[in-house]
Coordinates of C-alpha atoms in Angstrom, one line a residue:
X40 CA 51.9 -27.2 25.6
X41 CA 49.4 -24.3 26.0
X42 CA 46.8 -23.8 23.6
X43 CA 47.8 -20.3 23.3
X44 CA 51.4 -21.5 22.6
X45 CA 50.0 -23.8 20.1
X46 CA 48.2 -20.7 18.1
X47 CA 51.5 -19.1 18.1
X48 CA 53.5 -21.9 16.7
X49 CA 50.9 -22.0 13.7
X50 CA 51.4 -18.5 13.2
X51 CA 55.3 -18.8 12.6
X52 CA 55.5 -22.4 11.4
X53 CA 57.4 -23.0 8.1
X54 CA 55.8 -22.2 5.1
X55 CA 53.8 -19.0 6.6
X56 CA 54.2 -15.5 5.3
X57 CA 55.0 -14.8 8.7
X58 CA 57.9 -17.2 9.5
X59 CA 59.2 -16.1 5.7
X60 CA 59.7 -12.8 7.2
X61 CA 61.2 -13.9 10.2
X62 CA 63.8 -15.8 8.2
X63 CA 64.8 -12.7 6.4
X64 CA 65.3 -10.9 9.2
X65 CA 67.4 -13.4 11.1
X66 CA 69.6 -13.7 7.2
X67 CA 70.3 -9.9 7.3
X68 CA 71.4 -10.3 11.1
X69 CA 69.3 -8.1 12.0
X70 CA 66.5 -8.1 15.2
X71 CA 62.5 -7.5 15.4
X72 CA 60.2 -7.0 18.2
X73 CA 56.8 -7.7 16.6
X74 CA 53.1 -7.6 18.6
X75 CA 50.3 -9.6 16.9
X76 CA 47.0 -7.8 18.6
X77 CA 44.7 -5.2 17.9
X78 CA 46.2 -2.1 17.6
X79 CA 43.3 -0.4 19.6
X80 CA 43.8 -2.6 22.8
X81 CA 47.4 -1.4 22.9
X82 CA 46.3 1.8 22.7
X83 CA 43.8 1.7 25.4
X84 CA 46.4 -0.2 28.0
X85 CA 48.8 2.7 27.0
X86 CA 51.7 0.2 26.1
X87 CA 52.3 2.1 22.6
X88 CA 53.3 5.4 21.5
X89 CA 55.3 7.1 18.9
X90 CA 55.7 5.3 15.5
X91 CA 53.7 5.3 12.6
X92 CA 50.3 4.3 11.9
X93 CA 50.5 2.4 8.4
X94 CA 47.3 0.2 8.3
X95 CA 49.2 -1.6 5.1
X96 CA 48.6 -5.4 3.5
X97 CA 51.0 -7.6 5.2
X98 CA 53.9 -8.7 3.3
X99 CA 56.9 -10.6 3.8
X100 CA 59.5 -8.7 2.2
X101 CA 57.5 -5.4 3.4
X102 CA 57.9 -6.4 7.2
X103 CA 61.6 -7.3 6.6
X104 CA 62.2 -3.7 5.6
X105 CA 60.5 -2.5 8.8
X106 CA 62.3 -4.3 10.7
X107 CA 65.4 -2.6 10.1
X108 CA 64.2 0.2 12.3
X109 CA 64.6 0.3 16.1
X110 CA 61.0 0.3 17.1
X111 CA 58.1 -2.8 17.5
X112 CA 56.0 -3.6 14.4
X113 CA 52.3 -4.5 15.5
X114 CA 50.1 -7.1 13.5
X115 CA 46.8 -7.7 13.2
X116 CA 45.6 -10.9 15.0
X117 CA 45.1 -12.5 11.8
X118 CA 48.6 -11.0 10.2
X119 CA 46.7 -9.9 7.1
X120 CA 47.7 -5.8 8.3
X121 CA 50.9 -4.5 9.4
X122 CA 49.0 -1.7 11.8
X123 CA 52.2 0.2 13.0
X124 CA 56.1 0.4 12.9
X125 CA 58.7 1.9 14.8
X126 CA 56.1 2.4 17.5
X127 CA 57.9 2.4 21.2
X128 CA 56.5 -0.1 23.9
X129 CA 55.8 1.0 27.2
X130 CA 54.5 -2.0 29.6
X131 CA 53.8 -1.9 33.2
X132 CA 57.7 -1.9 34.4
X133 CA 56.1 -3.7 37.9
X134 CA 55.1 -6.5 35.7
X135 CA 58.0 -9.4 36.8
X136 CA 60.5 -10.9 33.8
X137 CA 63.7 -12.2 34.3
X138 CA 64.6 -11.0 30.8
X139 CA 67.4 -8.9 30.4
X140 CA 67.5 -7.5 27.2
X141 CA 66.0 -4.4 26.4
X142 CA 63.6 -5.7 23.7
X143 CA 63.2 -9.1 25.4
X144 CA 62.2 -7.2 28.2
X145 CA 59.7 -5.3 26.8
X146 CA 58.2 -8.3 24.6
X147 CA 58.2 -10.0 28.1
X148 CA 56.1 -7.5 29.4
X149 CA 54.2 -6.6 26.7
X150 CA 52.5 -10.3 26.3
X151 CA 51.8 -10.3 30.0
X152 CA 49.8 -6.9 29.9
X153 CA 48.0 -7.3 27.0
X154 CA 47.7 -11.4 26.7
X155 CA 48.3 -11.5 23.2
X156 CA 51.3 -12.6 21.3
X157 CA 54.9 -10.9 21.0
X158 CA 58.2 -11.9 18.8
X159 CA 61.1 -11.2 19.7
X160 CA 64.2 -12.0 17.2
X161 CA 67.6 -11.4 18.8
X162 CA 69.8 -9.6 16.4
X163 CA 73.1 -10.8 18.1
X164 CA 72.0 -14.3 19.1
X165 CA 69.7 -15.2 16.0
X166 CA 67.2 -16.4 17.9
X167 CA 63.7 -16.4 18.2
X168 CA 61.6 -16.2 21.2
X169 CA 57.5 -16.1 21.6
X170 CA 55.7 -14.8 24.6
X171 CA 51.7 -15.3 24.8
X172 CA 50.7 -13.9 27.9
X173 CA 51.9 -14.9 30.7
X174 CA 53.7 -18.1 28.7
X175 CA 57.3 -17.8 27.3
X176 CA 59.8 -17.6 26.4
X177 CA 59.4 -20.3 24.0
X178 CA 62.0 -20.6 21.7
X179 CA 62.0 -21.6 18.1
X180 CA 64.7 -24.0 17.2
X181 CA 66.0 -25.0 13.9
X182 CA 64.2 -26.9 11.5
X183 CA 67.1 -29.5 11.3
X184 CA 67.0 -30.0 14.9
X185 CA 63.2 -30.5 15.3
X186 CA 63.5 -32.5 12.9
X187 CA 65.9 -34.8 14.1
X188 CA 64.1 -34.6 17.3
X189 CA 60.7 -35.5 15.7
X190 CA 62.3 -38.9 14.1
X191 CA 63.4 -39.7 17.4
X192 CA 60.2 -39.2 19.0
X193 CA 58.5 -41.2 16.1
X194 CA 61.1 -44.4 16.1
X195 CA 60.0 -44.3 20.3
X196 CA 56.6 -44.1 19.8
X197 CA 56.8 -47.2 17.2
X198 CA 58.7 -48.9 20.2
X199 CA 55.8 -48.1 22.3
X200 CA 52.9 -49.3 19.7
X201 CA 54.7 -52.4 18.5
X202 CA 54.7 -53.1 22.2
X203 CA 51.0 -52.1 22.4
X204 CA 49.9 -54.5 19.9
X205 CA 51.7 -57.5 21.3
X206 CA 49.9 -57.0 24.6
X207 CA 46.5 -56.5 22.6
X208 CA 46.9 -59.8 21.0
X209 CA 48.1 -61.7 24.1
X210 CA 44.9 -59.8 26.1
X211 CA 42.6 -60.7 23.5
X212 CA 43.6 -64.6 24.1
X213 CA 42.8 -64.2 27.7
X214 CA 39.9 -62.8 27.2
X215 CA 38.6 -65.0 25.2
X216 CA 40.0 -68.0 28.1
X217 CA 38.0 -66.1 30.5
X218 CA 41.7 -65.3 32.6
X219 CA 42.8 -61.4 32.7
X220 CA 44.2 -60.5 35.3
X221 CA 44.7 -57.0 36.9
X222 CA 48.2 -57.0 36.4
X223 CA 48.5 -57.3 32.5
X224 CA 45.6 -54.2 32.3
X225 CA 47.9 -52.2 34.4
X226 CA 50.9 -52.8 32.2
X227 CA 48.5 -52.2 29.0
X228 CA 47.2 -48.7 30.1
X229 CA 50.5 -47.6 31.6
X230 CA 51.9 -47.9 27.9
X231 CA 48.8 -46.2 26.4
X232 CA 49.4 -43.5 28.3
X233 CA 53.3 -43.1 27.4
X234 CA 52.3 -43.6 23.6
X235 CA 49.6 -41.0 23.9
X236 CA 52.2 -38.7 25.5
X237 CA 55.1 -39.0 22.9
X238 CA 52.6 -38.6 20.2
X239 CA 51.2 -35.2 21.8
X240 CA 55.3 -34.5 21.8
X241 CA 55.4 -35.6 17.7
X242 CA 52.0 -33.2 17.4
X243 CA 53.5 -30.5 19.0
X244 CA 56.8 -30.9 16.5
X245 CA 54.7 -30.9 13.5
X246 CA 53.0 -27.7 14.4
X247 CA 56.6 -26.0 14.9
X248 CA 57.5 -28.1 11.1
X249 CA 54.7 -26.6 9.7
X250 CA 55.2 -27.3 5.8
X251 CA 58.4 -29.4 6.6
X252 CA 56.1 -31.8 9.1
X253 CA 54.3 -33.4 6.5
X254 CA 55.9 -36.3 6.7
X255 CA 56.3 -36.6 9.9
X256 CA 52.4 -36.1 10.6
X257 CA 52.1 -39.0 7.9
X258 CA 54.2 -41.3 9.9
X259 CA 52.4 -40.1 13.4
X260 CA 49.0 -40.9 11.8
X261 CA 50.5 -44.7 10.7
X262 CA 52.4 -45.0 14.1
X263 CA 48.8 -43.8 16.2
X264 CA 46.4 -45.5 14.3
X265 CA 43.6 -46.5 16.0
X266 CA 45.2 -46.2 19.4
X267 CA 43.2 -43.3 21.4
X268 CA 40.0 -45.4 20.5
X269 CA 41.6 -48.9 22.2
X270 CA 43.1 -47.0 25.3
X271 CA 39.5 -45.4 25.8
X272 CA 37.7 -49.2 25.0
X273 CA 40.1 -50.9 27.6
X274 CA 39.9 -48.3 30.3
X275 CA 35.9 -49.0 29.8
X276 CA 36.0 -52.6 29.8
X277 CA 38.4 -52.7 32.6
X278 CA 37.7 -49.6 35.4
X279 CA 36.2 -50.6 38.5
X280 CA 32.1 -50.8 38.6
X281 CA 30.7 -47.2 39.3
X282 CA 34.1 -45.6 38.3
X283 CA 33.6 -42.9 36.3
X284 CA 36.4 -43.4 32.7
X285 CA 36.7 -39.8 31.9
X286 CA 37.7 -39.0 35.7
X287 CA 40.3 -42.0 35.6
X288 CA 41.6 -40.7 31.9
X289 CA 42.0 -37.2 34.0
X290 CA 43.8 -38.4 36.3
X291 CA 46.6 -40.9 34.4
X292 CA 46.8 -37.8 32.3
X293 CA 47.8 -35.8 35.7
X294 CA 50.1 -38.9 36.7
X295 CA 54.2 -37.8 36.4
X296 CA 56.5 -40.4 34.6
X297 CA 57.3 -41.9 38.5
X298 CA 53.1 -42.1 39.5
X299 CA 53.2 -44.0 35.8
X300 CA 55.5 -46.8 36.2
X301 CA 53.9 -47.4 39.7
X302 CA 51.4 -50.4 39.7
X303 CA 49.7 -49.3 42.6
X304 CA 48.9 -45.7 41.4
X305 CA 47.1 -47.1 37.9
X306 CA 45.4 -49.5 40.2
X307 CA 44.2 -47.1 42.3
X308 CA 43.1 -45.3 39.1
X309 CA 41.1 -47.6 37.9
X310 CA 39.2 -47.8 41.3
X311 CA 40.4 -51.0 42.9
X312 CA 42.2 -50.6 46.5
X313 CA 43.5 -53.8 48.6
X314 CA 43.3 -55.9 45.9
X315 CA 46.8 -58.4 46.8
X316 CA 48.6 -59.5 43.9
X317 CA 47.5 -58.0 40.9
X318 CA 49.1 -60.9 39.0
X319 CA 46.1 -62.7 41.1
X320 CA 43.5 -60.6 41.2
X321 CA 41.4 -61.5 37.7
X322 CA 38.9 -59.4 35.9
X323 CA 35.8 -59.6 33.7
X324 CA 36.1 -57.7 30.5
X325 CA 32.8 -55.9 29.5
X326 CA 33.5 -56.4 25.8
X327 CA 34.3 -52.7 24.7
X328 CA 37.8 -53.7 23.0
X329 CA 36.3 -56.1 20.7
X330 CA 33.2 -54.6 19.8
X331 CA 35.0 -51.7 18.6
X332 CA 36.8 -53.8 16.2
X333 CA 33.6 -54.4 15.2
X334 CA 33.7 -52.3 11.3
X335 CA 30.9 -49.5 11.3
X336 CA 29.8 -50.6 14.3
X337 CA 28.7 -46.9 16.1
X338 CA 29.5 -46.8 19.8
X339 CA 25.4 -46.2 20.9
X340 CA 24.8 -49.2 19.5
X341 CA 28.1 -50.9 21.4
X342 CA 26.8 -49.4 24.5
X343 CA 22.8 -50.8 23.9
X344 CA 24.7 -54.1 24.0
X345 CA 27.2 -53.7 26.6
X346 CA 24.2 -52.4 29.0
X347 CA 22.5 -55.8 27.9
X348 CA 24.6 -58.6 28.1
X349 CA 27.3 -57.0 31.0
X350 CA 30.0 -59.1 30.0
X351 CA 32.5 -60.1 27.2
X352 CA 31.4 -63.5 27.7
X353 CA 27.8 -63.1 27.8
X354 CA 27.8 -61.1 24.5
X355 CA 29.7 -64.1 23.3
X356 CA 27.4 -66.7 23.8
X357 CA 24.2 -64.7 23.0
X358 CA 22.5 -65.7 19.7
X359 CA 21.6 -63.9 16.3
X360 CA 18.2 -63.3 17.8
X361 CA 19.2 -62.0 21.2
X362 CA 21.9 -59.7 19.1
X363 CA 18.7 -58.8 17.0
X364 CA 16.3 -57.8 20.1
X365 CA 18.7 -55.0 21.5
X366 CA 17.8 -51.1 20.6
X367 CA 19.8 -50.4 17.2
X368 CA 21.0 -53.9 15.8
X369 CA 18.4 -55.2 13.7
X370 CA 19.3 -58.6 12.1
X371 CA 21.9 -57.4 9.2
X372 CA 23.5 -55.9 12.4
X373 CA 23.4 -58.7 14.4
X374 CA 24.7 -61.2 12.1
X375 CA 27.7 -58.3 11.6
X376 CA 28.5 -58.2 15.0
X377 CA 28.7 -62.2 15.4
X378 CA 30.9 -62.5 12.2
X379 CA 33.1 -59.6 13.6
X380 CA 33.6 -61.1 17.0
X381 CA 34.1 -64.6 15.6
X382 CA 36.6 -63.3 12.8
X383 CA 38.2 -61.4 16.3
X384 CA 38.7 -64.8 17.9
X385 CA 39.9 -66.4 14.7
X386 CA 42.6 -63.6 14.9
X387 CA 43.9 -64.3 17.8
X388 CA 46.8 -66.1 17.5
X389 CA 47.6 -64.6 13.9
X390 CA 49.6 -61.6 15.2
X391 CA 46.6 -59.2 13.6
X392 CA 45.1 -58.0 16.4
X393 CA 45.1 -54.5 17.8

């Protein structure tokens, strides 16, 4: 979703002034046209005229009764002043909308010209529509039915993580054995990337919740725990030498759902070409996933050590003292990071790991 969408759902999410005087207009059936900008910028495009110039506190109950005349009602940015009321809109009529309603129309329009956010609420239909520049309609659904469709999204994304951590656990064993192979990374990073893609769906619900996504945001935070950190620490121990991560995070991020369940696209990702079999083709971890399981460990450090040792299996088998020698461990640190990694491999067949 835009960010500019994303300001607007915050703006009329349950539990604002704002979306309390929405609902009152929608449960006297009647409709609104309201522009959140400064009313000065209007004025200088030339899109408003007529009304009345009110400069008053917003209110709720205050803009409900405004509403029930024809005209737009313009906000401040911040929806702290109701500036104007009954005012008439006039946008550039060559600006393209498919809307057809008068006051859809105009709302359309007005958000293009000026950039800034207009609210439309149907009087026959009920319904409420946001435009933010050239973005829009976006239309605000029922609580009940984001509701329903945030569960949904959060019962998948459990699906997805439960999966997630089964894989972690059976790559931490082969890492461990010395024996991953491309194909099991592959699988791994194409379900990161779904995961990370329903919960920016569950974020996007609990925005529109507002004060009714609490618990919701509760369960994404349980469900998505610790998961952006081991999709970014496998990517790293896994992308081809001299690849940069961020570009290969770009681009799965870029990848539609059929470039996603495609081997040979994440392959290509993560910077190998003509590699055969993946299920034959067997890599060298680095040792980013288990050092950040490593507790208060702070990534310069895990980098210090990754740059020193090169390899999962040479951090491994390095001693208290070589630990110690590296820029930022010191021998409390040192001694951490051997009991964390031991306590990792310890772990390994318990179900724990992540």
């Amino acid at each position: 979703m835009p960010d500019e969408l994303v300001g607007a759902l915050r703006l009329v999410a349950p539990g604002t002034d704002l979306r309390e005087a929405i609902e009152n207009v929608i449960r006297a059936h009647n409709g609104a046209l309201i522009v959140v900008s400064r009313p000065e910028k209007l004025e200088n495009l030339g899109i408003i005229s007529g009304g009345m110039k009110l400069g008053l506190d917003f209110a709720p109950m205050r803009l409900y009764e405004l509403a029930k005349m024809d005209g737009a009602i313009v906000l401040s940015p911040n929806v702290s002043v109701i500036h104007y009321a009954n005012v008439q809109l006039s946008p550039d009529p060559t600006l393209e909308s498919h809307e057809t309603g008068m006051r859809h129309l105009a709302g359309h329009r007005t958000a293009q010209q000026s950039g800034d956010l207009v609210i439309v609420v149907s009087e026959r239909r009920r319904v409420v529509s946001l435009y933010q520049g050239d973005f829009g309609p976006l239309v605000l659904e029922d609580i009940g039915v984001v509701l329903s469709k945030a569960n949904s999204a959060i019962a998948t994304l459990e699906k997805f993580t439960r999966r997630l951590r089964e894989e972690a656990r059976a790559l931490t064993v082969h890492e461990y054995d010395g024996a991953v192979t491309l194909r099991e990374v592959v699988g791994a990073i194409g379900n990161f990337e779904y995961s990370v893609r329903i919960a920016e769906e569950v974020e996007a619900y609990v925005r529109e919740l507002g004060s009714e996504g609490r618990l919701v945001e509760m369960q994404l935070e349980q469900a998505f725990h610790d998961v952006p950190e081991q999709y970014d620490a496998l990517i790293r121990d896994y992308a081809a030498e001299g690849v940069d991560c961020g570009e290969v995070r770009t681009r799965l991020r870029n990848f539609s759902p059929e470039q996603l369940s495609e081997a040979e696209e994440i392959t290509r990702a993560l910077g190998y070409d003509s590699v055969g079999r993946t299920e034959d083709f067997f890599l060298k971890p680095r040792g980013y996933r288990q050092l950040e399981r490593v507790p208060r460990l702070p990534r310069r450090v895990a980098e210090s050590l990754i740059r020193e040792f090169g390899s999962l299996k040479d951090l491994l088998e390095a001693s208290e003292a070589e630990l110690d020698e590296v820029e930022g461990v010191g021998q409390a640190r040192a001694r951490a990071i051997q009991r964390g990694l031991e306590r990792q491999r310890s772990l390994e067949t318990s179900g724990e790991v992540m």
